[in-house]
Amino acid sequence: YIIPNMEKYEKEVEHILATHNFSNPKEKENIRNNKNVYASYLYADDCLRYLIEEYKKIGQYDNTIFLITGDHGNPLNVCTNPLNKYNVPFVISSSLVKHPKKMKGVVSHMDVYPTIDAYLSHNYQYKSKSETHCLGTTFDTSSNFNCNQDIAFMLVNRSITDYLYDTLLLSDNVLY
């Protein structure tokens, strides 16, 4: 979490803390105690903004679909729901997207390839393989929360402590 111009981004974090209403007071305290981490998120936002602006300058933006995600959730996230620790942002951005939509269906990184494969085969002269090595399915684009997943969550130490099956979550031997 060492970034250029740290002071600028920490000031932005302070501004957010001063102007944003937090429903959970622990969240505000958590952000204040880990200002450098949240400042690095703002820096990452600026880097993505710069990347997209550069694509516009070189004439590649109108023919590009950006898939932006993380590989893990925020380890500092203050949450009571054990599934939230696996929540990572996934943004699809493109001038080809005609209407913004917030999708609340549960998806996995394993669903990225099958979704792109299905999109290309339905919209372009692209022949999808009849069989693939995919473990996922296409994205659930529901506007309402929906979960049709079967996922074992592997931690950094390669152990599996949580398992999601449809609307059931087994986390540290507790069923939710």
Coordinates of N, CA and C in Angstrom, one line a residue:
Y1 N 0.8 -1.2 0.0 CA 0.0 0.0 0.0 C 0.9 1.3 0.0
I2 N 2.0 1.2 -0.7 CA 2.9 2.3 -0.8 C 2.6 2.9 -2.2
I3 N 2.1 4.1 -2.3 CA 1.7 4.6 -3.6 C 2.3 6.0 -3.7
P4 N 2.5 6.5 -5.0 CA 2.9 7.9 -5.2 C 1.9 8.9 -4.7
N5 N 2.4 10.0 -4.2 CA 1.5 11.1 -3.7 C 0.5 10.6 -2.6
M6 N 1.0 9.8 -1.7 CA 0.2 9.3 -0.6 C -0.6 10.4 0.1
E7 N 0.0 11.5 0.3 CA -0.7 12.6 1.1 C -2.0 13.1 0.4
K8 N -1.9 13.2 -0.9 CA -3.1 13.6 -1.7 C -4.2 12.6 -1.5
Y9 N -3.9 11.3 -1.6 CA -5.0 10.3 -1.5 C -5.5 10.2 -0.1
E10 N -4.6 10.4 0.9 CA -5.1 10.3 2.3 C -6.0 11.5 2.6
K11 N -5.7 12.7 2.0 CA -6.6 13.8 2.2 C -8.0 13.5 1.5
E12 N -8.0 12.8 0.4 CA -9.3 12.4 -0.2 C -10.0 11.4 0.7
V13 N -9.3 10.5 1.4 CA -10.0 9.6 2.3 C -10.6 10.4 3.5
E14 N -9.8 11.4 4.0 CA -10.4 12.3 5.1 C -11.6 13.0 4.6
H15 N -11.6 13.5 3.4 CA -12.8 14.2 2.8 C -14.0 13.2 2.8
I16 N -13.8 12.0 2.3 CA -14.9 11.0 2.3 C -15.4 10.7 3.7
L17 N -14.4 10.6 4.7 CA -14.8 10.3 6.1 C -15.7 11.5 6.6
A18 N -15.3 12.7 6.2 CA -16.0 13.9 6.7 C -17.4 14.1 6.1
T19 N -17.6 13.7 4.9 CA -18.8 14.0 4.1 C -19.7 12.8 3.9
H20 N -19.3 11.6 4.1 CA -20.1 10.4 3.9 C -20.8 10.0 5.1
N21 N -22.1 9.6 5.0 CA -22.8 9.0 6.1 C -22.6 7.5 6.1
F22 N -22.0 7.0 7.2 CA -21.8 5.5 7.3 C -22.8 4.9 8.1
S23 N -23.4 3.8 7.6 CA -24.5 3.1 8.4 C -23.9 2.3 9.5
N24 N -22.6 1.9 9.4 CA -21.9 1.2 10.4 C -20.8 2.0 10.9
P25 N -20.8 2.5 12.2 CA -19.8 3.3 12.8 C -18.4 2.6 12.8
K26 N -18.4 1.3 12.8 CA -17.1 0.5 12.8 C -16.4 0.7 11.5
E27 N -17.3 0.8 10.4 CA -16.7 1.0 9.1 C -15.9 2.3 9.0
K28 N -16.4 3.3 9.5 CA -15.7 4.6 9.5 C -14.4 4.6 10.3
E29 N -14.5 4.0 11.5 CA -13.3 3.8 12.3 C -12.3 2.9 11.6
N30 N -12.7 1.9 10.9 CA -11.8 1.0 10.2 C -11.1 1.7 9.1
I31 N -11.8 2.6 8.4 CA -11.2 3.3 7.3 C -10.2 4.3 7.9
R32 N -10.5 5.0 8.9 CA -9.6 6.0 9.5 C -8.3 5.3 10.0
N33 N -8.5 4.1 10.6 CA -7.3 3.4 11.1 C -6.5 2.7 10.0
N34 N -7.0 2.7 8.8 CA -6.3 2.0 7.7 C -6.3 3.0 6.4
K35 N -6.0 4.2 6.7 CA -6.1 5.2 5.7 C -5.3 4.9 4.4
N36 N -4.1 4.4 4.7 CA -3.2 4.1 3.6 C -3.8 3.0 2.6
V37 N -4.5 2.1 3.1 CA -5.1 1.0 2.3 C -6.2 1.7 1.4
Y38 N -7.1 2.5 2.1 CA -8.2 3.1 1.3 C -7.6 4.2 0.4
A39 N -6.5 4.8 0.7 CA -5.9 5.7 -0.2 C -5.4 5.0 -1.5
S40 N -4.9 3.8 -1.3 CA -4.4 3.0 -2.4 C -5.6 2.6 -3.3
Y41 N -6.8 2.5 -2.8 CA -7.9 2.2 -3.6 C -8.3 3.4 -4.5
L42 N -8.2 4.6 -3.9 CA -8.4 5.8 -4.7 C -7.4 6.0 -5.8
Y43 N -6.1 5.6 -5.5 CA -5.1 5.7 -6.4 C -5.3 4.7 -7.6
A44 N -5.8 3.5 -7.3 CA -6.1 2.5 -8.3 C -7.2 3.0 -9.2
D45 N -8.2 3.7 -8.6 CA -9.3 4.3 -9.4 C -8.7 5.3 -10.4
D46 N -7.8 6.1 -9.9 CA -7.2 7.1 -10.8 C -6.4 6.4 -11.9
C47 N -5.7 5.3 -11.6 CA -4.9 4.6 -12.6 C -5.9 4.0 -13.7
L48 N -7.0 3.4 -13.3 CA -7.9 2.9 -14.2 C -8.5 4.0 -15.1
R49 N -8.8 5.1 -14.5 CA -9.3 6.3 -15.2 C -8.3 6.7 -16.3
Y50 N -7.1 6.8 -15.9 CA -6.0 7.1 -16.8 C -5.9 6.1 -18.0
L51 N -5.9 4.9 -17.7 CA -5.9 3.8 -18.7 C -7.0 4.0 -19.7
I52 N -8.2 4.2 -19.3 CA -9.4 4.3 -20.2 C -9.2 5.6 -21.0
E53 N -8.8 6.7 -20.4 CA -8.6 7.9 -21.1 C -7.5 7.8 -22.2
E54 N -6.5 7.0 -21.9 CA -5.5 6.7 -23.0 C -6.0 5.9 -24.1
Y55 N -6.9 4.9 -23.8 CA -7.5 4.1 -24.8 C -8.3 5.0 -25.7
K56 N -9.0 6.0 -25.2 CA -9.8 6.9 -26.0 C -8.9 7.7 -26.9
K57 N -7.7 8.1 -26.4 CA -6.8 8.9 -27.2 C -6.2 8.2 -28.4
I58 N -6.0 6.9 -28.2 CA -5.4 6.1 -29.3 C -6.4 5.4 -30.2
G59 N -7.7 5.7 -30.0 CA -8.7 5.2 -30.8 C -9.1 3.8 -30.6
Q60 N -8.8 3.2 -29.5 CA -9.2 1.8 -29.2 C -10.4 1.7 -28.3
Y61 N -10.8 2.8 -27.7 CA -11.9 2.7 -26.7 C -13.2 2.2 -27.3
D62 N -13.6 2.7 -28.4 CA -14.9 2.3 -29.0 C -15.0 0.8 -29.4
N63 N -13.9 0.1 -29.4 CA -13.9 -1.3 -29.8 C -13.4 -2.2 -28.7
T64 N -13.5 -1.7 -27.4 CA -12.9 -2.4 -26.3 C -13.9 -2.6 -25.2
I65 N -14.0 -3.8 -24.6 CA -14.8 -4.0 -23.4 C -13.8 -4.2 -22.3
F66 N -13.9 -3.4 -21.3 CA -13.0 -3.5 -20.1 C -13.7 -4.4 -19.1
L67 N -13.0 -5.4 -18.6 CA -13.4 -6.2 -17.5 C -12.5 -5.9 -16.3
I68 N -13.0 -5.3 -15.3 CA -12.2 -4.9 -14.1 C -12.7 -5.6 -12.9
T69 N -11.8 -6.3 -12.3 CA -12.1 -7.1 -11.0 C -10.9 -7.2 -10.2
G70 N -11.1 -7.7 -9.0 CA -10.0 -8.0 -8.1 C -9.8 -9.5 -7.9
D71 N -8.8 -9.9 -7.3 CA -8.6 -11.3 -7.0 C -8.9 -11.7 -5.6
H72 N -9.2 -10.7 -4.8 CA -9.7 -11.0 -3.4 C -10.4 -9.9 -2.9
G73 N -11.2 -10.1 -1.8 CA -12.0 -9.1 -1.2 C -11.1 -8.2 -0.3
N74 N -11.7 -7.2 0.3 CA -11.0 -6.3 1.2 C -10.8 -7.0 2.5
P75 N -9.6 -7.3 2.9 CA -9.3 -8.0 4.1 C -9.7 -7.2 5.3
L76 N -9.9 -5.9 5.2 CA -10.2 -5.0 6.3 C -11.7 -4.8 6.4
N77 N -12.5 -5.4 5.5 CA -13.9 -5.1 5.5 C -14.6 -5.5 6.8
V78 N -15.3 -4.6 7.3 CA -16.1 -4.8 8.6 C -17.5 -5.3 8.2
C79 N -17.7 -6.6 8.4 CA -19.0 -7.2 8.0 C -19.4 -8.3 8.9
T80 N -20.7 -8.4 9.0 CA -21.2 -9.5 9.9 C -21.6 -10.7 9.0
N81 N -21.7 -10.6 7.7 CA -22.1 -11.6 6.8 C -20.8 -12.3 6.4
P82 N -20.6 -13.6 6.7 CA -19.3 -14.3 6.3 C -19.1 -14.4 4.8
L83 N -20.1 -14.3 4.0 CA -20.0 -14.3 2.6 C -19.4 -13.0 2.0
N84 N -19.5 -11.9 2.7 CA -19.0 -10.6 2.2 C -17.5 -10.6 2.1
K85 N -16.8 -11.5 2.8 CA -15.3 -11.4 2.7 C -14.9 -11.9 1.3
Y86 N -15.8 -12.5 0.6 CA -15.5 -12.9 -0.8 C -16.0 -12.0 -1.9
N87 N -16.6 -10.9 -1.4 CA -17.2 -9.9 -2.3 C -16.1 -9.1 -3.0
V88 N -15.9 -9.2 -4.3 CA -15.0 -8.3 -5.0 C -15.7 -7.6 -6.1
P89 N -15.2 -6.4 -6.4 CA -15.9 -5.6 -7.5 C -15.7 -6.3 -8.8
F90 N -16.7 -6.2 -9.7 CA -16.5 -6.7 -11.0 C -17.3 -5.7 -11.9
V91 N -16.5 -5.0 -12.7 CA -17.1 -3.9 -13.5 C -16.9 -4.2 -15.0
I92 N -17.9 -4.1 -15.8 CA -17.8 -4.2 -17.2 C -18.1 -2.8 -17.8
S93 N -17.1 -2.3 -18.5 CA -17.2 -0.9 -18.9 C -16.8 -0.9 -20.4
S94 N -17.7 -0.2 -21.2 CA -17.4 -0.1 -22.6 C -18.4 0.9 -23.2
S95 N -18.0 1.6 -24.3 CA -19.0 2.4 -25.0 C -20.0 1.5 -25.7
L96 N -19.7 0.2 -25.8 CA -20.7 -0.7 -26.4 C -21.8 -1.1 -25.5
V97 N -21.6 -0.8 -24.2 CA -22.7 -1.0 -23.2 C -23.7 0.1 -23.3
K98 N -24.9 -0.2 -23.7 CA -25.9 0.9 -24.0 C -26.5 1.5 -22.7
H99 N -26.8 0.6 -21.7 CA -27.5 1.0 -20.5 C -26.7 0.5 -19.3
P100 N -26.4 1.3 -18.3 CA -25.8 0.8 -17.1 C -26.8 -0.1 -16.3
K101 N -26.2 -1.1 -15.7 CA -27.1 -2.0 -14.9 C -26.2 -2.6 -13.7
K102 N -26.9 -2.6 -12.6 CA -26.2 -3.2 -11.4 C -26.8 -4.6 -11.3
M103 N -25.9 -5.6 -11.4 CA -26.4 -7.0 -11.3 C -26.1 -7.5 -9.9
K104 N -27.1 -8.2 -9.3 CA -27.0 -8.7 -8.0 C -26.9 -10.2 -7.9
G105 N -26.9 -10.8 -9.0 CA -26.8 -12.3 -9.0 C -25.3 -12.7 -8.6
V106 N -25.2 -13.7 -7.8 CA -23.9 -14.1 -7.4 C -23.1 -14.8 -8.5
V107 N -21.9 -14.3 -8.8 CA -21.1 -14.9 -9.8 C -19.7 -15.1 -9.3
S108 N -18.9 -15.9 -10.0 CA -17.6 -16.2 -9.6 C -16.6 -15.9 -10.7
H109 N -15.3 -15.8 -10.4 CA -14.3 -15.6 -11.4 C -14.3 -16.7 -12.4
M110 N -14.8 -17.9 -12.0 CA -14.9 -19.1 -12.9 C -15.9 -18.8 -14.0
D111 N -16.8 -17.8 -13.8 CA -17.8 -17.6 -14.8 C -17.4 -16.6 -15.9
V112 N -16.2 -16.0 -15.8 CA -15.8 -15.0 -16.7 C -15.6 -15.6 -18.1
Y113 N -14.8 -16.7 -18.2 CA -14.6 -17.3 -19.6 C -15.9 -17.7 -20.2
P114 N -16.7 -18.5 -19.5 CA -18.0 -19.0 -20.2 C -18.9 -17.8 -20.6
T115 N -18.8 -16.7 -19.9 CA -19.7 -15.6 -20.2 C -19.1 -14.9 -21.5
I116 N -17.8 -14.7 -21.6 CA -17.2 -14.1 -22.8 C -17.4 -15.0 -24.0
D117 N -17.2 -16.3 -23.8 CA -17.4 -17.3 -24.8 C -18.8 -17.2 -25.4
A118 N -19.8 -17.2 -24.5 CA -21.2 -17.1 -24.9 C -21.5 -15.8 -25.6
Y119 N -21.0 -14.7 -25.1 CA -21.3 -13.4 -25.7 C -20.7 -13.4 -27.1
L120 N -19.5 -13.8 -27.3 CA -18.9 -13.8 -28.6 C -19.6 -14.8 -29.6
S121 N -20.0 -15.9 -29.1 CA -20.7 -16.9 -30.0 C -22.1 -16.4 -30.4
H122 N -22.8 -15.7 -29.6 CA -24.1 -15.2 -29.9 C -24.1 -13.9 -30.7
N123 N -23.0 -13.1 -30.6 CA -23.0 -11.8 -31.2 C -22.1 -11.6 -32.4
Y124 N -21.2 -12.6 -32.6 CA -20.2 -12.5 -33.7 C -20.0 -13.8 -34.4
Q125 N -19.3 -13.8 -35.5 CA -18.9 -15.0 -36.2 C -17.9 -15.8 -35.5
Y126 N -18.2 -16.3 -34.3 CA -17.3 -17.0 -33.4 C -17.9 -18.3 -33.1
K127 N -17.1 -19.4 -33.4 CA -17.6 -20.7 -33.0 C -17.1 -21.2 -31.7
S128 N -17.9 -21.4 -30.8 CA -17.6 -21.8 -29.5 C -17.3 -23.3 -29.5
K129 N -16.4 -23.8 -28.7 CA -16.1 -25.2 -28.6 C -17.3 -26.0 -28.0
S130 N -17.6 -27.2 -28.4 CA -18.7 -27.9 -27.9 C -18.4 -28.4 -26.5
E131 N -17.1 -28.6 -26.2 CA -16.7 -28.9 -24.8 C -15.5 -28.1 -24.4
T132 N -15.5 -27.6 -23.1 CA -14.4 -26.8 -22.6 C -14.1 -27.3 -21.2
H133 N -13.1 -26.8 -20.7 CA -12.6 -27.1 -19.3 C -13.2 -26.2 -18.3
C134 N -14.2 -25.5 -18.6 CA -14.8 -24.5 -17.6 C -15.5 -25.2 -16.4
L135 N -15.3 -24.6 -15.3 CA -16.0 -25.0 -14.1 C -17.2 -24.1 -13.8
G136 N -17.2 -22.9 -14.5 CA -18.2 -21.9 -14.2 C -19.3 -22.0 -15.3
T137 N -20.3 -21.0 -15.1 CA -21.4 -20.9 -16.1 C -21.4 -19.4 -16.5
T138 N -22.4 -19.0 -17.3 CA -22.5 -17.6 -17.7 C -23.0 -16.8 -16.5
F139 N -22.7 -15.5 -16.5 CA -23.1 -14.6 -15.4 C -24.6 -14.6 -15.2
D140 N -24.9 -14.6 -13.9 CA -26.3 -14.4 -13.5 C -26.5 -12.8 -13.5
T141 N -27.2 -12.3 -14.4 CA -27.4 -10.9 -14.6 C -28.6 -10.3 -13.9
S142 N -29.1 -11.1 -12.9 CA -30.3 -10.7 -12.2 C -30.2 -9.3 -11.5
S143 N -31.2 -8.5 -11.6 CA -31.2 -7.2 -10.9 C -31.5 -7.4 -9.4
N144 N -32.1 -8.5 -9.0 CA -32.3 -8.9 -7.6 C -31.3 -9.9 -7.2
F145 N -31.1 -9.9 -5.9 CA -30.1 -10.9 -5.3 C -30.6 -12.3 -5.7
N146 N -29.7 -13.1 -6.2 CA -30.0 -14.5 -6.6 C -28.7 -15.3 -6.5
C147 N -28.8 -16.5 -6.1 CA -27.7 -17.4 -6.0 C -28.0 -18.8 -6.5
N148 N -27.3 -19.1 -7.5 CA -27.4 -20.5 -8.1 C -26.0 -21.1 -8.2
Q149 N -25.2 -20.8 -7.3 CA -23.8 -21.2 -7.3 C -23.5 -22.4 -6.4
D150 N -22.4 -23.1 -6.8 CA -21.9 -24.2 -6.0 C -20.4 -24.0 -6.0
I151 N -19.8 -23.3 -4.9 CA -18.5 -22.9 -4.9 C -17.8 -23.3 -3.6
A152 N -16.6 -23.8 -3.7 CA -15.7 -24.1 -2.6 C -14.7 -22.9 -2.6
F153 N -14.6 -22.2 -1.5 CA -13.7 -21.0 -1.4 C -12.4 -21.5 -0.8
M154 N -11.3 -21.3 -1.6 CA -10.0 -21.6 -1.1 C -9.3 -20.4 -0.6
L155 N -8.7 -20.6 0.6 CA -7.9 -19.5 1.2 C -6.5 -19.5 0.7
V156 N -5.8 -18.4 1.0 CA -4.4 -18.3 0.6 C -3.5 -19.5 1.0
N157 N -3.8 -20.1 2.1 CA -3.1 -21.2 2.6 C -3.5 -22.6 2.0
R158 N -4.4 -22.4 1.0 CA -4.9 -23.6 0.2 C -5.9 -24.4 0.9
S159 N -6.4 -24.0 2.1 CA -7.4 -24.7 2.8 C -8.8 -24.2 2.3
I160 N -9.8 -25.1 2.4 CA -11.2 -24.7 2.1 C -12.0 -24.8 3.4
T161 N -12.4 -23.6 3.8 CA -13.2 -23.5 5.0 C -14.6 -23.1 4.8
D162 N -14.9 -22.6 3.6 CA -16.3 -22.1 3.3 C -16.8 -22.8 2.0
Y163 N -18.1 -23.1 2.0 CA -18.7 -23.7 0.8 C -20.0 -23.1 0.6
L164 N -20.3 -22.7 -0.6 CA -21.6 -22.1 -1.0 C -22.3 -23.0 -1.9
Y165 N -23.6 -23.3 -1.6 CA -24.5 -24.1 -2.4 C -25.8 -23.5 -2.4
D166 N -26.2 -22.9 -3.6 CA -27.4 -22.2 -3.8 C -27.5 -21.1 -2.7
T167 N -28.4 -21.1 -1.8 CA -28.6 -20.1 -0.8 C -28.0 -20.5 0.5
L168 N -27.3 -21.6 0.6 CA -26.7 -22.1 1.8 C -25.2 -21.8 1.8
L169 N -24.7 -21.3 2.9 CA -23.2 -21.1 3.1 C -22.8 -21.9 4.3
L170 N -21.8 -22.7 4.1 CA -21.1 -23.4 5.3 C -19.8 -22.7 5.5
S171 N -19.7 -22.0 6.6 CA -18.5 -21.2 6.9 C -18.0 -21.5 8.3
D172 N -16.8 -22.1 8.3 CA -16.2 -22.5 9.6 C -17.1 -23.4 10.4
N173 N -17.7 -24.3 9.7 CA -18.6 -25.3 10.3 C -19.9 -24.7 10.9
V174 N -20.3 -23.5 10.4 CA -21.6 -22.9 10.8 C -22.4 -22.8 9.5
L175 N -23.6 -23.3 9.5 CA -24.5 -23.2 8.3 C -25.3 -22.0 8.3
Y176 N -25.2 -21.2 7.3 CA -26.0 -19.9 7.1 C -27.1 -20.1 6.0

